[in-house]
PDB file of C-alpha atoms in Angstrom:
ATOM      1  CA  LEU A   1      36.196  26.806  29.260  1.00  0.00           C
ATOM      2  CA  GLY A   2      36.492  30.420  28.342  1.00  0.00           C
ATOM      3  CA  ALA A   3      39.073  31.219  30.915  1.00  0.00           C
ATOM      4  CA  THR A   4      40.637  35.046  30.090  1.00  0.00           C
ATOM      5  CA  VAL A   5      43.037  34.958  32.610  1.00  0.00           C
ATOM      6  CA  ILE A   6      45.212  32.237  34.360  1.00  0.00           C
ATOM      7  CA  LEU A   7      47.730  32.300  37.502  1.00  0.00           C
ATOM      8  CA  ALA A   8      51.580  30.407  37.009  1.00  0.00           C
ATOM      9  CA  ASN A   9      53.603  30.306  40.590  1.00  0.00           C
ATOM     10  CA  THR A  10      56.636  32.365  40.931  1.00  0.00           C
ATOM     11  CA  TYR A  11      58.058  29.899  43.675  1.00  0.00           C
ATOM     12  CA  HIS A  12      57.576  26.793  41.820  1.00  0.00           C
ATOM     13  CA  LEU A  13      58.668  28.713  38.147  1.00  0.00           C
ATOM     14  CA  TYR A  14      61.828  29.971  39.877  1.00  0.00           C
ATOM     15  CA  LEU A  15      62.631  26.891  41.116  1.00  0.00           C
ATOM     16  CA  ARG A  16      61.387  24.339  38.130  1.00  0.00           C
ATOM     17  CA  PRO A  17      62.537  24.801  35.521  1.00  0.00           C
ATOM     18  CA  GLY A  18      64.092  28.869  36.429  1.00  0.00           C
ATOM     19  CA  ASP A  19      62.514  31.924  35.461  1.00  0.00           C
ATOM     20  CA  GLU A  20      66.233  32.821  33.466  1.00  0.00           C
ATOM     21  CA  ARG A  21      65.233  29.824  31.393  1.00  0.00           C
ATOM     22  CA  ILE A  22      61.962  31.021  30.604  1.00  0.00           C
ATOM     23  CA  ALA A  23      62.924  34.258  29.917  1.00  0.00           C
ATOM     24  CA  ARG A  24      65.321  32.743  27.289  1.00  0.00           C
ATOM     25  CA  LEU A  25      62.641  30.771  26.230  1.00  0.00           C
ATOM     26  CA  GLY A  26      60.383  34.128  25.040  1.00  0.00           C
ATOM     27  CA  GLY A  27      58.687  34.473  28.208  1.00  0.00           C
ATOM     28  CA  LEU A  28      55.770  32.476  29.968  1.00  0.00           C
ATOM     29  CA  HIS A  29      53.523  32.910  27.184  1.00  0.00           C
ATOM     30  CA  VAL A  30      55.505  31.436  24.572  1.00  0.00           C
ATOM     31  CA  PHE A  31      56.365  28.581  27.212  1.00  0.00           C
ATOM     32  CA  MET A  32      53.124  27.762  27.988  1.00  0.00           C
ATOM     33  CA  GLY A  33      51.429  28.721  24.468  1.00  0.00           C
ATOM     34  CA  TRP A  34      49.277  30.939  25.792  1.00  0.00           C
ATOM     35  CA  ASP A  35      47.982  34.040  24.475  1.00  0.00           C
ATOM     36  CA  GLY A  36      46.076  35.422  27.173  1.00  0.00           C
ATOM     37  CA  PRO A  37      46.762  37.520  29.737  1.00  0.00           C
ATOM     38  CA  ILE A  38      48.721  35.664  33.104  1.00  0.00           C
ATOM     39  CA  LEU A  39      49.356  36.766  36.566  1.00  0.00           C
ATOM     40  CA  THR A  40      51.986  35.624  38.725  1.00  0.00           C
ATOM     41  CA  ASP A  41      51.739  36.090  42.492  1.00  0.00           C
ATOM     42  CA  SER A  42      55.102  36.438  44.015  1.00  0.00           C
ATOM     43  CA  GLY A  43      55.775  33.560  45.931  1.00  0.00           C
ATOM     44  CA  GLY A  44      55.736  34.364  49.417  1.00  0.00           C
ATOM     45  CA  TYR A  45      52.654  32.666  49.907  1.00  0.00           C
ATOM     46  CA  GLN A  46      54.441  29.094  49.801  1.00  0.00           C
ATOM     47  CA  VAL A  47      57.590  30.641  50.932  1.00  0.00           C
ATOM     48  CA  PHE A  48      56.102  31.087  54.026  1.00  0.00           C
ATOM     49  CA  SER A  49      54.283  28.070  54.087  1.00  0.00           C
ATOM     50  CA  LEU A  50      57.814  26.276  54.681  1.00  0.00           C
ATOM     51  CA  ALA A  51      57.615  26.857  58.740  1.00  0.00           C
ATOM     52  CA  GLN A  52      60.564  24.525  59.092  1.00  0.00           C
ATOM     53  CA  ARG A  53      62.672  26.085  55.510  1.00  0.00           C
ATOM     54  CA  ARG A  54      62.635  30.183  56.200  1.00  0.00           C
ATOM     55  CA  ARG A  55      64.015  32.478  58.093  1.00  0.00           C
ATOM     56  CA  ILE A  56      62.444  36.217  58.271  1.00  0.00           C
ATOM     57  CA  ASP A  57      64.338  39.233  58.582  1.00  0.00           C
ATOM     58  CA  ALA A  58      63.670  43.355  57.868  1.00  0.00           C
ATOM     59  CA  ASP A  59      65.058  42.637  53.258  1.00  0.00           C
ATOM     60  CA  GLY A  60      63.679  39.406  52.740  1.00  0.00           C
ATOM     61  CA  VAL A  61      63.113  35.291  53.159  1.00  0.00           C
ATOM     62  CA  THR A  62      65.859  32.894  53.379  1.00  0.00           C
ATOM     63  CA  PHE A  63      64.468  29.501  52.945  1.00  0.00           C
ATOM     64  CA  ARG A  64      64.629  26.033  51.460  1.00  0.00           C
ATOM     65  CA  SER A  65      63.951  24.681  48.409  1.00  0.00           C
ATOM     66  CA  HIS A  66      61.087  21.600  48.899  1.00  0.00           C
ATOM     67  CA  ILE A  67      62.875  19.629  45.958  1.00  0.00           C
ATOM     68  CA  ASP A  68      65.675  18.878  46.976  1.00  0.00           C
ATOM     69  CA  GLY A  69      66.715  21.034  49.961  1.00  0.00           C
ATOM     70  CA  SER A  70      69.550  23.932  48.661  1.00  0.00           C
ATOM     71  CA  GLU A  71      69.109  27.496  49.828  1.00  0.00           C
ATOM     72  CA  HIS A  72      68.049  30.551  48.243  1.00  0.00           C
ATOM     73  CA  ARG A  73      66.807  34.094  49.482  1.00  0.00           C
ATOM     74  CA  PHE A  74      63.398  36.213  47.994  1.00  0.00           C
ATOM     75  CA  THR A  75      64.017  39.917  48.556  1.00  0.00           C
ATOM     76  CA  PRO A  76      61.529  42.744  47.325  1.00  0.00           C
ATOM     77  CA  GLU A  77      63.872  43.056  44.325  1.00  0.00           C
ATOM     78  CA  LYS A  78      64.822  40.022  43.328  1.00  0.00           C
ATOM     79  CA  VAL A  79      61.038  38.997  42.785  1.00  0.00           C
ATOM     80  CA  VAL A  80      60.321  42.009  41.365  1.00  0.00           C
ATOM     81  CA  VAL A  81      63.198  40.455  38.856  1.00  0.00           C
ATOM     82  CA  ILE A  82      61.920  36.615  38.495  1.00  0.00           C
ATOM     83  CA  GLN A  83      58.396  38.020  37.765  1.00  0.00           C
ATOM     84  CA  GLU A  84      60.093  40.324  35.254  1.00  0.00           C
ATOM     85  CA  ASN A  85      61.718  37.592  33.583  1.00  0.00           C
ATOM     86  CA  LEU A  86      58.687  35.201  33.536  1.00  0.00           C
ATOM     87  CA  GLY A  87      56.906  38.014  31.774  1.00  0.00           C
ATOM     88  CA  ALA A  88      53.957  37.973  33.206  1.00  0.00           C
ATOM     89  CA  ASP A  89      51.118  40.541  32.391  1.00  0.00           C
ATOM     90  CA  ILE A  90      50.402  41.035  36.384  1.00  0.00           C
ATOM     91  CA  ILE A  91      52.776  40.656  38.968  1.00  0.00           C
ATOM     92  CA  THR A  92      52.550  41.495  42.512  1.00  0.00           C
ATOM     93  CA  CYS A  93      55.054  41.996  45.753  1.00  0.00           C
ATOM     94  CA  LEU A  94      56.491  40.518  47.781  1.00  0.00           C
ATOM     95  CA  ASP A  95      54.197  40.352  51.010  1.00  0.00           C
ATOM     96  CA  GLU A  96      53.941  38.165  54.502  1.00  0.00           C
ATOM     97  CA  CYS A  97      51.561  35.848  55.043  1.00  0.00           C
ATOM     98  CA  ALA A  98      50.544  35.852  58.863  1.00  0.00           C
ATOM     99  CA  PRO A  99      48.919  34.115  60.835  1.00  0.00           C
ATOM    100  CA  PRO A 100      45.227  35.719  61.297  1.00  0.00           C
ATOM    101  CA  LEU A 101      44.942  36.080  64.807  1.00  0.00           C
ATOM    102  CA  ASP A 102      47.715  36.820  66.224  1.00  0.00           C
ATOM    103  CA  TYR A 103      47.930  40.931  66.154  1.00  0.00           C
ATOM    104  CA  ASP A 104      51.593  41.615  67.424  1.00  0.00           C
ATOM    105  CA  TYR A 105      52.636  39.358  64.759  1.00  0.00           C
ATOM    106  CA  ASN A 106      51.018  41.131  62.277  1.00  0.00           C
ATOM    107  CA  VAL A 107      52.143  44.495  63.121  1.00  0.00           C
ATOM    108  CA  GLN A 108      55.454  43.294  62.445  1.00  0.00           C
ATOM    109  CA  ALA A 109      54.856  41.377  59.563  1.00  0.00           C
ATOM    110  CA  LEU A 110      52.686  44.752  58.296  1.00  0.00           C
ATOM    111  CA  ALA A 111      55.908  46.951  58.265  1.00  0.00           C
ATOM    112  CA  ARG A 112      57.610  44.309  56.334  1.00  0.00           C
ATOM    113  CA  THR A 113      54.539  44.340  54.312  1.00  0.00           C
ATOM    114  CA  HIS A 114      55.007  47.316  53.445  1.00  0.00           C
ATOM    115  CA  ALA A 115      58.599  48.383  53.477  1.00  0.00           C
ATOM    116  CA  TRP A 116      58.694  45.449  50.341  1.00  0.00           C
ATOM    117  CA  ALA A 117      56.445  47.123  48.476  1.00  0.00           C
ATOM    118  CA  GLN A 118      57.876  50.446  48.735  1.00  0.00           C
ATOM    119  CA  ALA A 119      60.753  47.895  47.608  1.00  0.00           C
ATOM    120  CA  CYS A 120      58.832  46.333  44.538  1.00  0.00           C
ATOM    121  CA  LYS A 121      57.578  49.250  43.267  1.00  0.00           C
ATOM    122  CA  ALA A 122      60.790  50.972  42.640  1.00  0.00           C
ATOM    123  CA  ALA A 123      62.746  48.049  41.599  1.00  0.00           C
ATOM    124  CA  HIS A 124      59.703  47.702  38.680  1.00  0.00           C
ATOM    125  CA  THR A 125      61.495  48.522  35.180  1.00  0.00           C
ATOM    126  CA  ARG A 126      58.689  46.916  32.855  1.00  0.00           C
ATOM    127  CA  ARG A 127      55.718  49.191  31.805  1.00  0.00           C
ATOM    128  CA  ASP A 128      54.105  46.755  30.274  1.00  0.00           C
ATOM    129  CA  GLN A 129      53.562  44.713  33.436  1.00  0.00           C
ATOM    130  CA  ALA A 130      50.500  45.703  35.983  1.00  0.00           C
ATOM    131  CA  LEU A 131      52.639  45.581  39.751  1.00  0.00           C
ATOM    132  CA  PHE A 132      49.596  44.783  42.442  1.00  0.00           C
ATOM    133  CA  GLY A 133      49.824  45.792  46.161  1.00  0.00           C
ATOM    134  CA  ILE A 134      49.064  43.330  48.806  1.00  0.00           C
ATOM    135  CA  VAL A 135      47.175  44.519  51.913  1.00  0.00           C
ATOM    136  CA  GLN A 136      47.296  42.316  54.661  1.00  0.00           C
ATOM    137  CA  GLY A 137      46.464  42.585  58.263  1.00  0.00           C
ATOM    138  CA  GLY A 138      44.696  39.861  59.176  1.00  0.00           C
ATOM    139  CA  ILE A 139      40.605  40.147  60.643  1.00  0.00           C
ATOM    140  CA  PHE A 140      42.103  43.650  62.573  1.00  0.00           C
ATOM    141  CA  PRO A 141      40.557  46.174  61.583  1.00  0.00           C
ATOM    142  CA  ASP A 142      42.550  48.923  62.050  1.00  0.00           C
ATOM    143  CA  LEU A 143      45.415  47.061  60.498  1.00  0.00           C
ATOM    144  CA  ARG A 144      43.592  46.795  57.046  1.00  0.00           C
ATOM    145  CA  GLU A 145      42.738  50.056  56.999  1.00  0.00           C
ATOM    146  CA  GLN A 146      45.932  50.991  57.582  1.00  0.00           C
ATOM    147  CA  SER A 147      47.499  48.271  54.929  1.00  0.00           C
ATOM    148  CA  ALA A 148      44.632  49.554  52.530  1.00  0.00           C
ATOM    149  CA  ARG A 149      45.632  53.307  52.955  1.00  0.00           C
ATOM    150  CA  PHE A 150      48.916  52.911  52.971  1.00  0.00           C
ATOM    151  CA  LEU A 151      48.906  51.278  49.597  1.00  0.00           C
ATOM    152  CA  THR A 152      46.813  53.722  48.017  1.00  0.00           C
ATOM    153  CA  GLY A 153      49.096  56.702  48.684  1.00  0.00           C
ATOM    154  CA  LEU A 154      51.679  54.420  46.987  1.00  0.00           C
ATOM    155  CA  GLY A 155      49.609  53.885  43.882  1.00  0.00           C
ATOM    156  CA  PHE A 156      49.740  50.619  41.848  1.00  0.00           C
ATOM    157  CA  ASP A 157      47.981  49.223  39.810  1.00  0.00           C
ATOM    158  CA  GLY A 158      45.697  47.192  41.138  1.00  0.00           C
ATOM    159  CA  TYR A 159      45.224  45.619  44.620  1.00  0.00           C
ATOM    160  CA  ALA A 160      45.286  42.698  45.735  1.00  0.00           C
ATOM    161  CA  ILE A 161      43.949  41.526  49.189  1.00  0.00           C
ATOM    162  CA  GLY A 162      45.524  38.367  51.304  1.00  0.00           C
ATOM    163  CA  GLY A 163      45.736  36.738  54.118  1.00  0.00           C
ATOM    164  CA  LEU A 164      42.502  35.721  54.464  1.00  0.00           C
ATOM    165  CA  SER A 165      40.833  31.877  54.005  1.00  0.00           C
ATOM    166  CA  VAL A 166      43.865  31.142  56.616  1.00  0.00           C
ATOM    167  CA  GLY A 167      41.961  29.734  58.961  1.00  0.00           C
ATOM    168  CA  GLU A 168      39.357  32.522  59.891  1.00  0.00           C
ATOM    169  CA  THR A 169      36.041  31.942  59.715  1.00  0.00           C
ATOM    170  CA  LYS A 170      33.811  33.377  56.836  1.00  0.00           C
ATOM    171  CA  ALA A 171      32.195  36.200  58.893  1.00  0.00           C
ATOM    172  CA  GLN A 172      35.431  37.561  59.726  1.00  0.00           C
ATOM    173  CA  MET A 173      36.337  37.297  56.171  1.00  0.00           C
ATOM    174  CA  HIS A 174      33.554  39.096  54.426  1.00  0.00           C
ATOM    175  CA  THR A 175      33.914  41.852  57.615  1.00  0.00           C
ATOM    176  CA  VAL A 176      37.951  42.678  55.909  1.00  0.00           C
ATOM    177  CA  LEU A 177      36.072  43.041  52.789  1.00  0.00           C
ATOM    178  CA  GLU A 178      33.463  45.325  53.552  1.00  0.00           C
ATOM    179  CA  LEU A 179      35.670  47.343  55.360  1.00  0.00           C
ATOM    180  CA  LEU A 180      38.521  47.597  52.611  1.00  0.00           C
ATOM    181  CA  ASP A 181      35.561  47.978  50.114  1.00  0.00           C
ATOM    182  CA  PRO A 182      35.184  52.080  50.334  1.00  0.00           C
ATOM    183  CA  LEU A 183      38.822  52.042  51.234  1.00  0.00           C
ATOM    184  CA  LEU A 184      40.010  50.291  48.087  1.00  0.00           C
ATOM    185  CA  PRO A 185      39.873  52.463  44.409  1.00  0.00           C
ATOM    186  CA  ALA A 186      36.742  51.978  42.330  1.00  0.00           C
ATOM    187  CA  ASP A 187      38.752  52.656  39.126  1.00  0.00           C
ATOM    188  CA  ARG A 188      41.573  49.295  39.935  1.00  0.00           C
ATOM    189  CA  PRO A 189      41.107  45.900  39.636  1.00  0.00           C
ATOM    190  CA  ARG A 190      40.506  44.241  43.554  1.00  0.00           C
ATOM    191  CA  TYR A 191      42.021  40.116  43.376  1.00  0.00           C
ATOM    192  CA  LEU A 192      40.728  38.403  46.066  1.00  0.00           C
ATOM    193  CA  MET A 193      43.817  35.702  46.944  1.00  0.00           C
ATOM    194  CA  GLY A 194      43.594  32.029  46.859  1.00  0.00           C
ATOM    195  CA  VAL A 195      39.340  31.972  47.907  1.00  0.00           C
ATOM    196  CA  GLY A 196      37.115  30.451  45.018  1.00  0.00           C
ATOM    197  CA  THR A 197      34.039  27.750  45.772  1.00  0.00           C
ATOM    198  CA  ALA A 198      30.748  29.118  44.444  1.00  0.00           C
ATOM    199  CA  GLU A 199      29.276  30.588  47.192  1.00  0.00           C
ATOM    200  CA  ASP A 200      32.777  32.681  47.967  1.00  0.00           C
ATOM    201  CA  LEU A 201      32.733  33.820  44.057  1.00  0.00           C
ATOM    202  CA  VAL A 202      28.501  35.266  44.877  1.00  0.00           C
ATOM    203  CA  GLU A 203      29.867  36.505  48.521  1.00  0.00           C
ATOM    204  CA  CYS A 204      32.474  38.315  47.507  1.00  0.00           C
ATOM    205  CA  VAL A 205      31.867  40.076  44.449  1.00  0.00           C
ATOM    206  CA  ALA A 206      29.192  41.671  46.444  1.00  0.00           C
ATOM    207  CA  ARG A 207      32.002  42.770  48.915  1.00  0.00           C
ATOM    208  CA  GLY A 208      33.879  44.571  45.753  1.00  0.00           C
ATOM    209  CA  VAL A 209      35.535  41.809  44.613  1.00  0.00           C
ATOM    210  CA  ASP A 210      37.203  41.598  40.811  1.00  0.00           C
ATOM    211  CA  MET A 211      39.110  38.455  40.788  1.00  0.00           C
ATOM    212  CA  PHE A 212      40.026  35.634  42.646  1.00  0.00           C
ATOM    213  CA  ASP A 213      42.512  32.186  42.557  1.00  0.00           C
ATOM    214  CA  CYS A 214      42.445  29.164  43.936  1.00  0.00           C
ATOM    215  CA  VAL A 215      43.210  25.498  43.921  1.00  0.00           C
ATOM    216  CA  LEU A 216      39.963  24.132  45.079  1.00  0.00           C
ATOM    217  CA  PRO A 217      39.022  23.158  41.160  1.00  0.00           C
ATOM    218  CA  THR A 218      41.430  20.678  41.230  1.00  0.00           C
ATOM    219  CA  ARG A 219      42.395  19.960  44.535  1.00  0.00           C
ATOM    220  CA  LEU A 220      39.013  18.815  45.254  1.00  0.00           C
ATOM    221  CA  ALA A 221      39.173  16.963  42.068  1.00  0.00           C
ATOM    222  CA  ARG A 222      42.051  15.137  42.911  1.00  0.00           C
ATOM    223  CA  ASN A 223      39.983  13.375  45.631  1.00  0.00           C
ATOM    224  CA  GLY A 224      36.866  12.871  43.573  1.00  0.00           C
ATOM    225  CA  GLY A 225      35.359  16.322  44.585  1.00  0.00           C
ATOM    226  CA  ALA A 226      32.763  17.708  42.327  1.00  0.00           C
ATOM    227  CA  LEU A 227      31.523  21.458  42.922  1.00  0.00           C
ATOM    228  CA  THR A 228      27.993  21.810  41.670  1.00  0.00           C
ATOM    229  CA  ARG A 229      24.768  24.353  42.351  1.00  0.00           C
ATOM    230  CA  THR A 230      23.506  22.875  45.214  1.00  0.00           C
ATOM    231  CA  GLY A 231      26.765  22.085  46.820  1.00  0.00           C
ATOM    232  CA  ARG A 232      29.553  19.247  46.893  1.00  0.00           C
ATOM    233  CA  LEU A 233      29.396  15.553  45.358  1.00  0.00           C
ATOM    234  CA  ASN A 234      31.728  13.357  46.952  1.00  0.00           C
ATOM    235  CA  LEU A 235      31.824  10.769  43.625  1.00  0.00           C
ATOM    236  CA  ARG A 236      34.115   8.448  45.603  1.00  0.00           C
ATOM    237  CA  ASN A 237      31.072   7.676  47.889  1.00  0.00           C
ATOM    238  CA  ALA A 238      29.185   4.116  47.373  1.00  0.00           C
ATOM    239  CA  ARG A 239      25.724   6.098  46.562  1.00  0.00           C
ATOM    240  CA  PHE A 240      27.425   6.573  43.157  1.00  0.00           C
ATOM    241  CA  ALA A 241      28.342   3.059  41.621  1.00  0.00           C
ATOM    242  CA  ASP A 242      25.522   2.891  39.848  1.00  0.00           C
ATOM    243  CA  ASP A 243      24.349   6.030  39.340  1.00  0.00           C
ATOM    244  CA  PRO A 244      24.097   6.451  35.458  1.00  0.00           C
ATOM    245  CA  GLY A 245      22.973  10.469  35.746  1.00  0.00           C
ATOM    246  CA  PRO A 246      25.985  13.428  35.075  1.00  0.00           C
ATOM    247  CA  ILE A 247      27.500  14.650  38.284  1.00  0.00           C
ATOM    248  CA  GLU A 248      25.132  17.790  37.793  1.00  0.00           C
ATOM    249  CA  PRO A 249      22.057  17.609  35.513  1.00  0.00           C
ATOM    250  CA  GLY A 250      21.440  20.485  33.435  1.00  0.00           C
ATOM    251  CA  CYS A 251      25.668  20.993  32.850  1.00  0.00           C
ATOM    252  CA  THR A 252      26.990  21.595  29.536  1.00  0.00           C
ATOM    253  CA  CYS A 253      30.392  20.417  30.459  1.00  0.00           C
ATOM    254  CA  TYR A 254      32.880  18.157  28.871  1.00  0.00           C
ATOM    255  CA  THR A 255      32.492  15.727  31.559  1.00  0.00           C
ATOM    256  CA  CYS A 256      28.585  15.661  32.033  1.00  0.00           C
ATOM    257  CA  THR A 257      27.736  15.385  28.958  1.00  0.00           C
ATOM    258  CA  HIS A 258      29.788  13.020  27.802  1.00  0.00           C
ATOM    259  CA  PHE A 259      30.334  10.621  31.012  1.00  0.00           C
ATOM    260  CA  SER A 260      28.011   9.634  34.147  1.00  0.00           C
ATOM    261  CA  ARG A 261      28.720   9.983  37.856  1.00  0.00           C
ATOM    262  CA  ALA A 262      29.373   5.745  38.050  1.00  0.00           C
ATOM    263  CA  TYR A 263      32.081   5.938  35.678  1.00  0.00           C
ATOM    264  CA  VAL A 264      33.474   9.069  37.188  1.00  0.00           C
ATOM    265  CA  ARG A 265      33.670   7.302  40.030  1.00  0.00           C
ATOM    266  CA  HIS A 266      35.413   4.317  38.838  1.00  0.00           C
ATOM    267  CA  LEU A 267      37.918   6.426  37.432  1.00  0.00           C
ATOM    268  CA  THR A 268      38.743   7.812  41.019  1.00  0.00           C
ATOM    269  CA  THR A 269      38.248   5.417  42.807  1.00  0.00           C
ATOM    270  CA  ALA A 270      40.757   3.566  40.508  1.00  0.00           C
ATOM    271  CA  ASN A 271      43.041   6.249  40.759  1.00  0.00           C
ATOM    272  CA  GLU A 272      43.431   6.584  37.246  1.00  0.00           C
ATOM    273  CA  ILE A 273      44.601  10.417  36.706  1.00  0.00           C
ATOM    274  CA  LEU A 274      41.880  10.868  34.000  1.00  0.00           C
ATOM    275  CA  GLY A 275      39.266  11.094  37.018  1.00  0.00           C
ATOM    276  CA  HIS A 276      41.056  13.981  38.035  1.00  0.00           C
ATOM    277  CA  HIS A 277      41.489  15.766  34.638  1.00  0.00           C
ATOM    278  CA  LEU A 278      37.698  15.130  33.996  1.00  0.00           C
ATOM    279  CA  LEU A 279      36.616  16.450  37.818  1.00  0.00           C
ATOM    280  CA  THR A 280      38.716  19.788  36.909  1.00  0.00           C
ATOM    281  CA  LEU A 281      37.037  20.231  33.664  1.00  0.00           C
ATOM    282  CA  HIS A 282      34.029  20.590  35.640  1.00  0.00           C
ATOM    283  CA  ASN A 283      34.798  22.484  38.440  1.00  0.00           C
ATOM    284  CA  LEU A 284      36.650  25.212  36.250  1.00  0.00           C
ATOM    285  CA  HIS A 285      33.643  25.098  33.603  1.00  0.00           C
ATOM    286  CA  LEU A 286      30.942  26.050  36.360  1.00  0.00           C
ATOM    287  CA  LEU A 287      33.476  28.605  38.694  1.00  0.00           C
ATOM    288  CA  LEU A 288      34.022  30.142  35.180  1.00  0.00           C
ATOM    289  CA  THR A 289      29.880  29.326  34.033  1.00  0.00           C
ATOM    290  CA  ILE A 290      29.483  31.212  37.861  1.00  0.00           C
ATOM    291  CA  THR A 291      31.399  34.159  36.836  1.00  0.00           C
ATOM    292  CA  ARG A 292      29.666  35.068  33.655  1.00  0.00           C
ATOM    293  CA  GLU A 293      26.790  35.153  35.122  1.00  0.00           C
ATOM    294  CA  LEU A 294      27.771  37.101  37.997  1.00  0.00           C
ATOM    295  CA  ARG A 295      28.998  39.744  35.040  1.00  0.00           C
ATOM    296  CA  GLU A 296      26.048  39.626  33.572  1.00  0.00           C
ATOM    297  CA  ALA A 297      23.678  40.195  36.483  1.00  0.00           C
ATOM    298  CA  ILE A 298      25.468  42.959  37.311  1.00  0.00           C
ATOM    299  CA  LEU A 299      25.449  45.002  33.979  1.00  0.00           C
ATOM    300  CA  THR A 300      21.740  44.283  34.243  1.00  0.00           C
ATOM    301  CA  GLY A 301      20.925  44.825  37.375  1.00  0.00           C
ATOM    302  CA  ARG A 302      19.986  41.416  38.633  1.00  0.00           C
ATOM    303  CA  PHE A 303      22.656  40.904  40.811  1.00  0.00           C
ATOM    304  CA  GLN A 304      21.006  40.671  44.005  1.00  0.00           C
ATOM    305  CA  ALA A 305      18.125  38.587  42.508  1.00  0.00           C
ATOM    306  CA  TYR A 306      20.574  35.980  41.334  1.00  0.00           C
ATOM    307  CA  ARG A 307      22.634  36.591  44.475  1.00  0.00           C
ATOM    308  CA  GLU A 308      19.835  35.694  46.833  1.00  0.00           C
ATOM    309  CA  ALA A 309      18.480  32.661  44.325  1.00  0.00           C
ATOM    310  CA  PHE A 310      22.214  31.373  44.133  1.00  0.00           C
ATOM    311  CA  LYS A 311      21.658  31.094  48.004  1.00  0.00           C
ATOM    312  CA  GLN A 312      18.257  29.801  48.267  1.00  0.00           C
ATOM    313  CA  ARG A 313      19.901  26.845  45.928  1.00  0.00           C
ATOM    314  CA  MET A 314      22.944  25.915  47.807  1.00  0.00           C
ATOM    315  CA  ALA A 315      20.281  26.113  50.992  1.00  0.00           C
ATOM    316  CA  ASN A 316      18.323  23.378  49.472  1.00  0.00           C
ATOM    317  CA  GLY A 317      20.846  21.186  48.420  1.00  0.00           C
ATOM    318  CA  GLU A 318      20.740  18.366  46.042  1.00  0.00           C
TER     319      GLU A 318
END
C-alpha cells in the first residue's frame, strides 16, 4: 500500500500484551515486524472516553480497564515511560480531550494539559524518540492560541492538534486550523489527530496539516463502507448485488483489480471477515494515494488546481 508510518495505541498495548513485555521482546518494531517509523498516541483519548470508568485529578487520571475492570493510573511521567518501553519513533504527551463546546471545562482541562506537557518533556529521556506536544482548547480561539503559544514556548519536536472531529462542525474545525496555521512552527510536523476522510485530507492540508490518523478506513469497512473519489458507497445496499464492476473504476488496489462489487457485497452481508479485509485494503489504498497526490501537487505548484478538481468530483457524486 505504500504507507510510510503507522500508529500504535498506547492504552491498548499497555493493557494487552503490556509495554514491559514488548520492551523485553525488542520493542514495537521487532514485535510487529515493521521496520518503518511508528507513532504512538498517549492513550489519553481512550482513557477519557471511559466516562464512567475514570477519575481525573491534577496529576493524572485513574481508570478501569475495559477488558477486566482492573484499576490503573496514567500520569504524564508514566505515559512517557510506557511509550519509551514500546520504542516508537514518535511519542505524544498525555493530554485531556475535553468536550469541544464547554468553555469553562476547557479552561480547566487546558491547564492540566499544559502542566502534563511540561511533566512529559521533563520525563522524556530517549533522544531517539521525537516527542510531540498536543494543542487543545476546544473550538475557542483564545484557548487554542494560548495552547499553541504555551507549547511552542516549551519547544517540541512536532505539534499534534487534538480535540477536533469530536462533535464540532467542519467549519468550526477549519476555523481552528486556520487560527493555528501561523502560530505553529513551519519547520515542525503538524499532526491532526483522529481526522481522515478523503475530503478532510485535502481541506486540512490546505490549512497547514502534515500528518493524520483515523480509524475510518477500518470502521467503514466493518460496516460495508467504501471510500471513493466521488463519495462513500455502502456495499450492503441491494443495488450492488448484481454489479460486476469494481468498487471504484480505475482504482489499482488489490480489491478493485480482483473482485467485483457484487462479490464484496456478498462477503459483507454474510459477515465474512474477508469482506472487511478487502474493503479496508481499498479504503487505505485510496487515502494513501490521495496523500501522495497532494504531496506531488504541492511540490509542483498545482495544489490549488488539485483541490478544486477534487471538490468538483465530490460535488458531482457517482
